[in-house]
Structures are given as structure tokens and as C-alpha cells.
Short mmCIF file of C-alpha atoms and ligand atoms in Angstrom, two decimals:
data_model
loop_
_atom_site.label_atom_id
_atom_site.label_comp_id
_atom_site.label_asym_id
_atom_site.label_seq_id
_atom_site.Cartn_x
_atom_site.Cartn_y
_atom_site.Cartn_z
CA MET P 125 -8.00 2.17 -18.65
CA SER P 126 -6.53 4.77 -16.42
CA ILE P 127 -5.93 8.42 -17.14
CA LYS P 128 -4.07 8.73 -13.88
CA GLY P 129 -0.31 8.78 -13.56
CA VAL P 130 1.77 6.92 -11.01
CA ILE P 131 1.36 9.52 -8.23
CA GLU P 132 -2.42 9.55 -8.32
CA ARG P 133 -2.69 5.78 -8.54
CA TYR P 134 -0.31 5.00 -5.71
CA LYS P 135 -0.08 8.14 -3.59
CA GLU P 136 -0.56 6.34 -0.29
CA TYR P 137 2.82 4.67 -0.92
CA LEU P 138 4.58 7.83 -2.09
CA PRO P 139 6.13 10.82 -0.26
CA VAL P 140 3.62 13.36 -1.58
CA THR P 141 1.14 15.62 0.21
CA GLU P 142 -1.79 17.87 -0.73
CA LYS P 143 0.78 20.58 -1.38
CA THR P 144 2.78 18.63 -3.95
CA PRO P 145 2.10 19.86 -7.47
CA ILE P 146 1.61 16.70 -9.55
CA ILE P 147 3.74 16.86 -12.67
CA THR P 148 2.58 13.95 -14.76
CA LEU P 149 2.41 12.70 -18.34
CA CYS P 150 0.16 9.77 -17.35
CA GLU P 151 3.13 7.44 -16.97
CA GLY P 152 2.87 3.84 -15.77
CA ASN P 153 0.03 1.39 -16.35
CA THR P 154 2.22 -0.38 -18.89
CA PRO P 155 1.22 -3.71 -20.43
CA LEU P 156 2.19 -7.08 -19.00
CA VAL P 157 2.47 -9.18 -22.16
CA ARG P 158 2.39 -13.00 -21.92
CA ALA P 159 5.33 -14.46 -23.85
CA ASP P 160 4.07 -17.96 -24.70
CA PHE P 161 6.63 -18.24 -27.45
CA LEU P 162 9.39 -18.10 -24.86
CA GLU P 163 7.63 -20.65 -22.66
CA LYS P 164 7.50 -23.10 -25.55
CA MET P 165 10.98 -22.30 -26.82
CA LEU P 166 12.45 -22.85 -23.38
CA ASN P 167 10.20 -25.81 -22.63
CA LEU P 168 9.23 -24.18 -19.41
CA LYS P 169 6.48 -25.18 -16.99
CA ALA P 170 6.04 -21.51 -16.23
CA LYS P 171 4.15 -18.44 -17.30
CA VAL P 172 6.46 -15.80 -18.68
CA TYR P 173 5.35 -12.17 -18.79
CA LEU P 174 7.08 -9.12 -20.25
CA LYS P 175 6.47 -5.79 -18.51
CA PHE P 176 6.88 -3.45 -21.47
CA GLU P 177 8.13 -0.20 -20.01
CA GLY P 178 8.77 1.14 -23.49
CA GLN P 179 5.08 2.18 -23.39
CA ASN P 180 5.78 4.98 -20.94
CA PRO P 181 5.40 8.58 -22.19
CA THR P 182 9.11 9.04 -23.06
CA GLY P 183 9.62 5.36 -23.86
CA SER P 184 11.30 4.06 -20.70
CA PHE P 185 10.64 3.25 -17.04
CA LYS P 186 12.53 6.40 -16.04
CA ASP P 187 9.21 8.28 -16.25
CA ARG P 188 7.86 6.48 -13.14
CA GLY P 189 10.59 8.00 -11.03
CA MET P 190 10.77 11.29 -12.85
CA THR P 191 7.14 12.23 -12.15
CA VAL P 192 7.91 12.05 -8.42
CA ALA P 193 11.38 13.62 -8.60
CA VAL P 194 10.25 16.59 -10.70
CA SER P 195 7.04 17.09 -8.67
CA LYS P 196 9.10 17.26 -5.48
CA ALA P 197 11.68 19.57 -7.09
CA LYS P 198 8.84 21.88 -8.12
CA GLU P 199 7.34 21.71 -4.60
CA GLU P 200 10.74 22.62 -3.12
CA GLY P 201 10.92 25.69 -5.38
CA MET P 202 13.78 24.51 -7.60
CA GLN P 203 14.10 26.21 -10.96
CA ALA P 204 16.03 23.55 -12.76
CA VAL P 205 16.78 19.82 -12.79
CA MET P 206 20.04 18.15 -13.77
CA CYS P 207 21.19 14.62 -14.50
CA ALA P 208 23.97 12.53 -15.93
CA SER P 209 22.60 10.13 -18.45
CA THR P 210 23.23 7.26 -20.81
CA GLY P 211 20.13 8.68 -22.55
CA ASN P 212 16.80 7.71 -21.07
CA THR P 213 17.15 9.72 -17.86
CA SER P 214 17.83 12.83 -19.93
CA ALA P 215 14.87 12.14 -22.23
CA SER P 216 12.59 11.76 -19.23
CA ALA P 217 14.03 14.62 -17.15
CA SER P 218 13.76 17.06 -20.04
CA ALA P 219 10.15 16.08 -20.79
CA TYR P 220 8.99 16.38 -17.18
CA ALA P 221 10.93 19.63 -16.71
CA ALA P 222 9.19 21.01 -19.81
CA ARG P 223 5.87 19.92 -18.32
CA ALA P 224 6.74 21.66 -15.04
CA GLY P 225 8.02 24.84 -16.68
CA MET P 226 11.51 24.23 -15.32
CA LYS P 227 14.93 24.25 -16.96
CA SER P 228 16.84 21.02 -17.51
CA PHE P 229 20.55 20.35 -17.85
CA VAL P 230 21.78 16.96 -18.95
CA VAL P 231 25.36 15.69 -19.12
CA ILE P 232 25.95 12.82 -21.51
CA PRO P 233 29.00 10.76 -22.50
CA GLU P 234 29.95 11.92 -25.99
CA GLY P 235 29.32 9.34 -28.72
CA ASN P 236 27.63 6.74 -26.55
CA ILE P 237 24.04 7.82 -26.52
CA ALA P 238 21.36 6.38 -28.79
CA LEU P 239 20.11 8.87 -31.35
CA GLY P 240 16.44 8.77 -30.33
CA LYS P 241 17.28 9.68 -26.74
CA LEU P 242 19.46 12.59 -27.75
CA ALA P 243 16.68 13.85 -30.04
CA GLN P 244 14.22 13.72 -27.15
CA ALA P 245 16.42 15.76 -24.77
CA LEU P 246 17.08 18.35 -27.47
CA ILE P 247 13.47 18.78 -28.62
CA HIS P 248 12.20 19.04 -25.02
CA GLY P 249 14.54 22.01 -24.61
CA ALA P 250 17.22 20.58 -22.34
CA THR P 251 20.65 22.14 -22.32
CA VAL P 252 22.66 19.11 -23.41
CA ILE P 253 26.30 18.99 -22.37
CA ALA P 254 28.37 16.22 -23.96
CA ILE P 255 31.59 15.39 -22.14
CA ASN P 256 34.66 13.50 -23.21
CA GLY P 257 34.15 10.95 -20.51
CA ASN P 258 31.88 8.09 -19.50
CA PHE P 259 28.65 7.96 -17.50
CA ASP P 260 30.37 7.51 -14.13
CA GLU P 261 32.45 10.66 -14.65
CA ALA P 262 29.35 12.56 -15.77
CA LEU P 263 27.49 11.54 -12.61
CA LYS P 264 30.36 12.61 -10.34
CA LEU P 265 30.34 16.10 -11.89
CA VAL P 266 26.58 16.40 -11.67
CA ARG P 267 26.67 15.46 -7.97
CA GLU P 268 29.23 18.19 -7.28
CA ILE P 269 27.32 20.87 -9.18
CA THR P 270 23.90 20.06 -7.69
CA ASP P 271 25.45 20.06 -4.19
CA GLU P 272 26.56 23.66 -4.74
CA TYR P 273 23.79 25.19 -6.86
CA PRO P 274 19.97 25.37 -6.53
CA VAL P 275 19.45 22.67 -9.10
CA ALA P 276 17.72 19.37 -8.30
CA LEU P 277 19.64 16.20 -9.11
CA VAL P 278 17.26 13.74 -10.79
CA ASN P 279 19.45 10.67 -11.21
CA SER P 280 18.32 7.55 -9.38
CA ILE P 281 20.45 8.49 -6.33
CA ASN P 282 17.58 10.93 -5.78
CA PRO P 283 15.35 8.85 -3.44
CA TYR P 284 12.17 10.22 -5.09
CA ARG P 285 13.19 8.43 -8.29
CA ILE P 286 13.30 5.11 -6.46
CA GLU P 287 9.97 5.87 -4.78
CA GLY P 288 8.25 6.45 -8.11
CA GLN P 289 9.86 3.48 -9.83
CA LYS P 290 8.61 1.04 -7.19
CA SER P 291 5.14 1.54 -8.73
CA GLY P 292 6.25 -0.98 -11.35
CA SER P 293 6.06 -3.76 -8.75
CA PHE P 294 2.63 -2.61 -7.59
CA GLU P 295 1.30 -2.82 -11.13
CA ILE P 296 2.72 -6.30 -11.68
CA CYS P 297 1.13 -7.55 -8.45
CA ASP P 298 -2.18 -5.82 -9.21
CA ASP P 299 -2.22 -7.44 -12.67
CA LEU P 300 -1.16 -10.97 -11.57
CA GLY P 301 -3.05 -10.96 -8.26
CA CYS P 302 0.22 -11.99 -6.59
CA ALA P 303 3.95 -11.34 -6.87
CA PRO P 304 5.84 -13.35 -9.50
CA ASP P 305 8.25 -16.07 -8.38
CA TYR P 306 11.11 -14.62 -10.41
CA HIS P 307 11.76 -11.03 -11.45
CA PHE P 308 14.30 -10.64 -14.27
CA ILE P 309 15.71 -7.17 -14.79
CA PRO P 310 18.65 -5.42 -16.51
CA VAL P 311 21.04 -3.74 -14.10
CA GLY P 312 22.99 -0.59 -14.91
CA ASN P 313 23.19 2.03 -12.18
CA ALA P 314 21.07 -0.42 -10.14
CA GLY P 315 18.32 2.01 -9.16
CA ASN P 316 15.58 0.00 -10.79
CA ILE P 317 16.32 -3.36 -9.13
CA THR P 318 16.47 -1.42 -5.86
CA ALA P 319 13.10 0.19 -6.56
CA TYR P 320 11.31 -3.01 -7.58
CA TRP P 321 12.53 -4.85 -4.52
CA LYS P 322 11.41 -1.98 -2.26
CA GLY P 323 8.01 -2.00 -3.98
CA TYR P 324 7.46 -5.75 -3.52
CA LYS P 325 8.39 -5.54 0.17
CA GLU P 326 6.06 -2.62 0.77
CA TYR P 327 3.18 -4.39 -0.98
CA LYS P 328 3.77 -7.41 1.21
CA ASP P 329 3.87 -5.28 4.38
CA ALA P 330 0.58 -3.70 3.26
CA GLY P 331 -0.96 -7.16 2.95
CA LYS P 332 -1.48 -6.88 -0.81
CA ILE P 333 0.66 -9.94 -1.61
CA SER P 334 1.86 -12.88 0.43
CA ASN P 335 4.98 -13.93 -1.49
CA LEU P 336 8.12 -12.16 -2.68
CA PRO P 337 9.99 -12.85 -5.92
CA LYS P 338 13.62 -13.80 -6.32
CA MET P 339 15.35 -10.81 -7.87
CA MET P 340 17.40 -11.83 -10.93
CA GLY P 341 19.55 -8.94 -12.16
CA PHE P 342 21.64 -8.97 -15.35
CA GLN P 343 24.57 -6.80 -16.32
CA ALA P 344 26.34 -6.76 -19.66
CA ALA P 345 29.54 -8.83 -19.62
CA GLY P 346 31.63 -5.78 -20.57
CA ALA P 347 30.10 -3.74 -17.76
CA CYS P 348 29.47 -6.10 -14.85
CA PRO P 349 31.00 -4.54 -11.73
CA ILE P 350 28.54 -6.15 -9.32
CA VAL P 351 29.07 -9.64 -10.77
CA GLU P 352 32.84 -9.37 -10.61
CA GLY P 353 33.06 -7.23 -7.49
CA ARG P 354 35.24 -4.55 -9.07
CA ILE P 355 34.76 -1.14 -10.68
CA PHE P 356 34.96 -1.22 -14.50
CA GLU P 357 36.99 1.86 -15.54
CA HIS P 358 36.10 1.36 -19.20
CA PRO P 359 32.69 -0.32 -19.40
CA GLU P 360 31.84 -1.56 -22.90
CA THR P 361 28.59 -2.96 -24.32
CA ILE P 362 26.20 -2.30 -27.17
CA ALA P 363 23.52 -2.01 -24.49
CA THR P 364 24.36 1.65 -23.82
CA ALA P 365 21.69 2.11 -21.14
CA ILE P 366 23.57 -0.33 -18.88
CA ARG P 367 27.07 0.73 -19.87
CA ILE P 368 27.98 1.61 -16.30
CA GLY P 369 31.16 0.68 -14.47
CA ASN P 370 30.44 1.89 -10.93
CA PRO P 371 26.73 1.68 -10.08
CA ALA P 372 25.42 4.26 -7.63
CA SER P 373 23.05 1.75 -5.98
CA TRP P 374 25.59 -1.10 -5.89
CA LYS P 375 25.00 -2.02 -2.23
CA MET P 376 21.23 -1.82 -2.56
CA ALA P 377 21.30 -4.15 -5.57
CA GLU P 378 23.32 -6.65 -3.58
CA ALA P 379 20.83 -6.37 -0.75
CA ALA P 380 17.93 -7.04 -3.15
CA ARG P 381 19.74 -10.07 -4.50
CA ASP P 382 20.63 -11.47 -1.07
CA GLU P 383 17.39 -10.72 0.76
CA SER P 384 15.34 -12.28 -2.07
CA GLY P 385 17.57 -15.27 -2.63
CA GLY P 386 18.11 -14.27 -6.26
CA MET P 387 21.23 -13.58 -8.28
CA ILE P 388 23.07 -10.92 -10.27
CA ASP P 389 24.82 -12.37 -13.29
CA LYS P 390 26.11 -11.22 -16.65
CA VAL P 391 25.08 -11.75 -20.29
CA THR P 392 27.26 -11.17 -23.35
CA ASP P 393 26.41 -8.73 -26.10
CA ASP P 394 25.73 -11.71 -28.37
CA GLU P 395 23.25 -13.11 -25.90
CA ILE P 396 21.62 -9.69 -25.59
CA VAL P 397 21.29 -9.36 -29.39
CA GLU P 398 19.86 -12.87 -29.63
CA ALA P 399 17.15 -12.06 -27.06
CA TYR P 400 16.53 -8.68 -28.72
CA LYS P 401 15.85 -10.43 -32.03
CA ILE P 402 13.61 -13.11 -30.54
CA LEU P 403 11.53 -10.49 -28.77
CA ALA P 404 11.06 -8.48 -31.96
CA LYS P 405 10.65 -11.34 -34.48
CA LYS P 406 8.79 -13.96 -32.49
CA ILE P 407 6.90 -11.98 -29.88
CA GLY P 408 6.29 -8.69 -31.63
CA VAL P 409 7.84 -6.52 -28.93
CA PHE P 410 10.54 -4.06 -29.94
CA CYS P 411 12.62 -3.10 -26.93
CA GLU P 412 16.05 -1.53 -26.76
CA PRO P 413 19.15 -3.71 -26.44
CA ALA P 414 19.69 -3.05 -22.72
CA SER P 415 16.12 -4.19 -22.04
CA ALA P 416 16.74 -7.53 -23.74
CA ALA P 417 19.33 -8.30 -21.04
CA SER P 418 16.48 -9.50 -18.81
CA VAL P 419 15.30 -12.07 -21.35
CA ALA P 420 18.90 -13.01 -22.22
CA GLY P 421 19.30 -13.64 -18.52
CA LEU P 422 16.24 -15.85 -18.42
CA ILE P 423 17.55 -17.93 -21.34
CA LYS P 424 21.01 -18.22 -19.77
CA THR P 425 19.70 -19.19 -16.34
CA LEU P 426 17.43 -21.79 -17.82
CA ASN P 427 20.24 -23.31 -19.84
CA LEU P 428 22.23 -23.59 -16.63
CA GLY P 429 19.43 -25.72 -15.21
CA TYR P 430 18.49 -23.24 -12.51
CA PHE P 431 14.73 -23.70 -12.64
CA ASN P 432 14.89 -27.46 -12.88
CA LYS P 433 16.85 -27.56 -9.66
CA GLU P 434 14.72 -25.01 -7.86
CA ASP P 435 11.22 -25.61 -9.09
CA ASN P 436 10.84 -29.18 -10.26
CA GLY P 437 7.46 -29.56 -11.85
CA LYS P 438 5.75 -26.65 -10.14
CA GLU P 439 4.23 -23.91 -12.28
CA ILE P 440 5.93 -20.64 -11.64
CA LYS P 441 5.40 -17.05 -12.74
CA ILE P 442 8.28 -15.17 -14.29
CA VAL P 443 8.29 -11.47 -15.12
CA CYS P 444 10.97 -9.91 -17.33
CA ILE P 445 11.23 -6.13 -17.34
CA LEU P 446 11.68 -4.61 -20.78
CA THR P 447 12.99 -1.27 -19.65
CA GLY P 448 12.81 0.85 -22.83
CA HIS P 449 11.50 1.10 -26.38
CA GLY P 450 13.42 -0.20 -29.41
CA LEU P 451 12.76 2.96 -31.42
CA LYS P 452 15.18 4.82 -29.16
CA ASP P 453 18.08 3.09 -30.85
CA PRO P 454 17.08 2.45 -34.49
CA ASP P 455 20.72 2.30 -35.60
CA ARG P 456 21.20 -0.89 -33.67
CA ALA P 457 18.28 -2.66 -35.35
CA ILE P 458 19.44 -1.64 -38.79
CA LYS P 459 22.99 -2.72 -38.07
CA ILE P 460 21.83 -6.21 -37.09
CA ILE P 461 19.34 -6.77 -39.89
CA GLU P 462 20.61 -5.66 -43.27
CA ARG P 463 19.07 -2.64 -44.96
CA PRO P 464 17.26 -3.65 -48.18
CA GLN P 465 18.97 -2.94 -51.52
CA PRO P 466 16.66 -1.14 -53.99
CA VAL P 467 15.38 -3.00 -57.07
CA ASP P 468 13.62 -1.74 -60.20
CA ALA P 469 10.03 -0.51 -59.80
CA ASP P 470 8.85 -3.73 -61.41
CA LYS P 471 6.24 -6.24 -60.28
CA ASN P 472 8.34 -9.24 -61.21
CA ALA P 473 11.37 -7.95 -59.33
CA ILE P 474 9.20 -7.55 -56.24
CA LEU P 475 7.57 -10.99 -56.60
CA LYS P 476 10.99 -12.57 -56.91
CA ILE P 477 12.02 -11.12 -53.56
CA MET P 478 8.72 -12.22 -52.05
CA GLY P 479 9.52 -15.74 -53.11
CA TYR P 480 6.58 -16.21 -55.49
C1 LIG Z 638 18.24 3.24 -17.05
C2 LIG Z 638 18.04 2.02 -17.85
C3 LIG Z 638 18.46 0.76 -17.41
C4 LIG Z 638 19.21 0.55 -16.16
O1 LIG Z 638 18.49 0.84 -15.00
P1 LIG Z 638 19.27 1.12 -13.63
O2 LIG Z 638 18.25 1.63 -12.71
O3 LIG Z 638 20.32 2.15 -13.95
O4 LIG Z 638 19.88 -0.16 -13.22
C5 LIG Z 638 18.16 -0.34 -18.20
N1 LIG Z 638 17.51 -0.22 -19.37
C6 LIG Z 638 17.09 0.98 -19.81
C7 LIG Z 638 16.37 1.06 -21.12
C8 LIG Z 638 17.33 2.14 -19.07
O5 LIG Z 638 16.93 3.31 -19.54
#
């Protein structure tokens, strides 16, 4: 067990000095859960692991980057942080700002943010500004404002975010004793795929691992600009955390794909929901819909025969990143599984439902 956060565990790989105040909530060190059910279901000669980032302090991987971004903002004497957000960035930014004694401003697309995430930003004391516009418009405005005012931008275009998030790869390699062969990950603004790839390469350069994974990124079919090579003006998907039409780290994501020999593909909302249900019902892990895109991607790729072609017979290691916690978006779960209708407070009525 570790009581250290990401900065203390991996400071030799991070842009921090003795003078950096460490603003931490003991993020990182998240579980790598073996998903044997998926291995059997998919008839795979592989070990499949789920990196459950929902176990971070605010319930998503954003905390890994936020600890570094907010620590550096504090070091630079900033009084406030600001972000555009589909939800989790604002939840994380507001918590770390509270921890640092700084103000936070978050701009969200009206109506398209999961309730749990909004609650987090509000209770941590952020000034929440909802706009009649989508994430991409929110980010453009935040960039303009933070260019002009002494407010630190903490979206993943802030390089400190990427630096912190690469700790996810270090943990996977430390746990497995090597890098996985395949790394499945949801792609929205594309900061995380960029960060993981950077982390694997740095660990290899440091001699900690000898192999590199293929990076397998998945966008939602209604918001897949990288897959189709065009900006989506009106991105649509139930996976709100990846509902992004013009990713800030587009080029970097393509570089991760091409350098690693991986792919960036799309999965439909139905495929996402299917994976979301399997994870919860058969594996016991409740992630948010966007997170399930990685596992939906694994199922899709397998059905296309990808692994059979590439890895005939050889045992491989696959890691799927589950980016955030299911409790962030309880409405989605309750919409998919019907809410129970009340019955009389009667033993027989209950037994009947139990099937006895
Ligand atoms: C932010 C987020 C993503 C997308 O990550 P990017 O770095 O924007 O590609 C995916 N899932 C969840 C839960 C997120 O919060």
C-alpha cells in the first residue's frame, strides 16, 4: 500500500523540483483487475487486465494529471485554475484547487454533463459556468480567457496534465513486470492516449521495460473525428466523457497509433452499453459509459479477427483502461436496467420475485 501520490512516487520522471508545493489527494496506485470472464467469453489465449481509474480520489484518471497541473500553477503563483469540461476535468480541477486553496472556474456544455460530476464541481466550490454550446466551443473560450488573465488552464493541452497522466503506464509496467502487448483506451480529447504512450516510451528509455504496447484507441461512432479524419461539428454519444468533435491532441494520438503500430477505431453506443453491462454484471466493475469504450473496442477487434492474425497461439497481455467510475453517471445505469416497481410489504410477494 502506498500513501504517496503520483508526484512522490514518480518524481524523477516529472517536471517538479524541491520548490514545487505538492498538491495531492493520494491519487494513482489504482488496481489492475484480471478479467478472466472476458478471456473465456472471447476465447482468448491472452491475459486481460482492467486498469480501474475510477478508484482515483475524484473517480477518474484526470486526478493523475491534475496533481501536477495544480501543483505547478501554485508554484507559479496563480490564484485560480480554469477548464472546459465534459465533467471529469471539472470534478478533478475543483477538488485539487480546493486542496491548494485556489479558485476554480469550469465551463461546461449545458445539459450534457453527468449529474455526479456536476455535483462534485459544485460541492468543491468551483464557479460553474454552463454554456449553450458543446465542449469544443467551451475549450476555445477557456483558451482565450486564460491567455489574457492570470488563470492557469488545466485542460489536457496543459503539458503538466500529460506529464502526470503518464504515471498510469508506469504503474501498469510496475505491476506486470513488463509493458502489455496491447493497450486499449477510450479517446476523447486524446490527451490520455498521448500520455500513456509517452509514459511507455520513457519507461523503455529508462530501461524499466524492453517492449512497447500497440496503442488501441476507441472513439464513439457519433464522435469519431480521428477515425474519419474530419471535425464533428455536432458530436453525439451517450458516452459524454468522449463526446468531442475536435480533439486538442489529435496529432499526438495519431503519432501514438502510428509509432506503436496500433489503431484508432470507433465503437457504437450499443457496443459501449453492451461492454458496460458485461463489466458490471459479469466482472463486478462499475465504470462509466465512456470507459467501457476500451472493452467494447477489445470485443470488436477480436471479432474482426485481429488477434488471430497478429498473435497466432502466443499468449499476450492486454490492458484496458477504465477511465472513470460508474457512480458518476447513475442515470445511465438506471435507464438501461429498469427501476423496480414496488410491491406490498409481504413475504410472499418478495419470495415470488425472488423466484422461490
Ligand atoms: C476525459 C475522459 C476520457 C477521455 O480522455 P481524453 O484524454 O480526453 O482522450 C475518457 N473517459 C473518461 C471517464 C474521461 O473522464
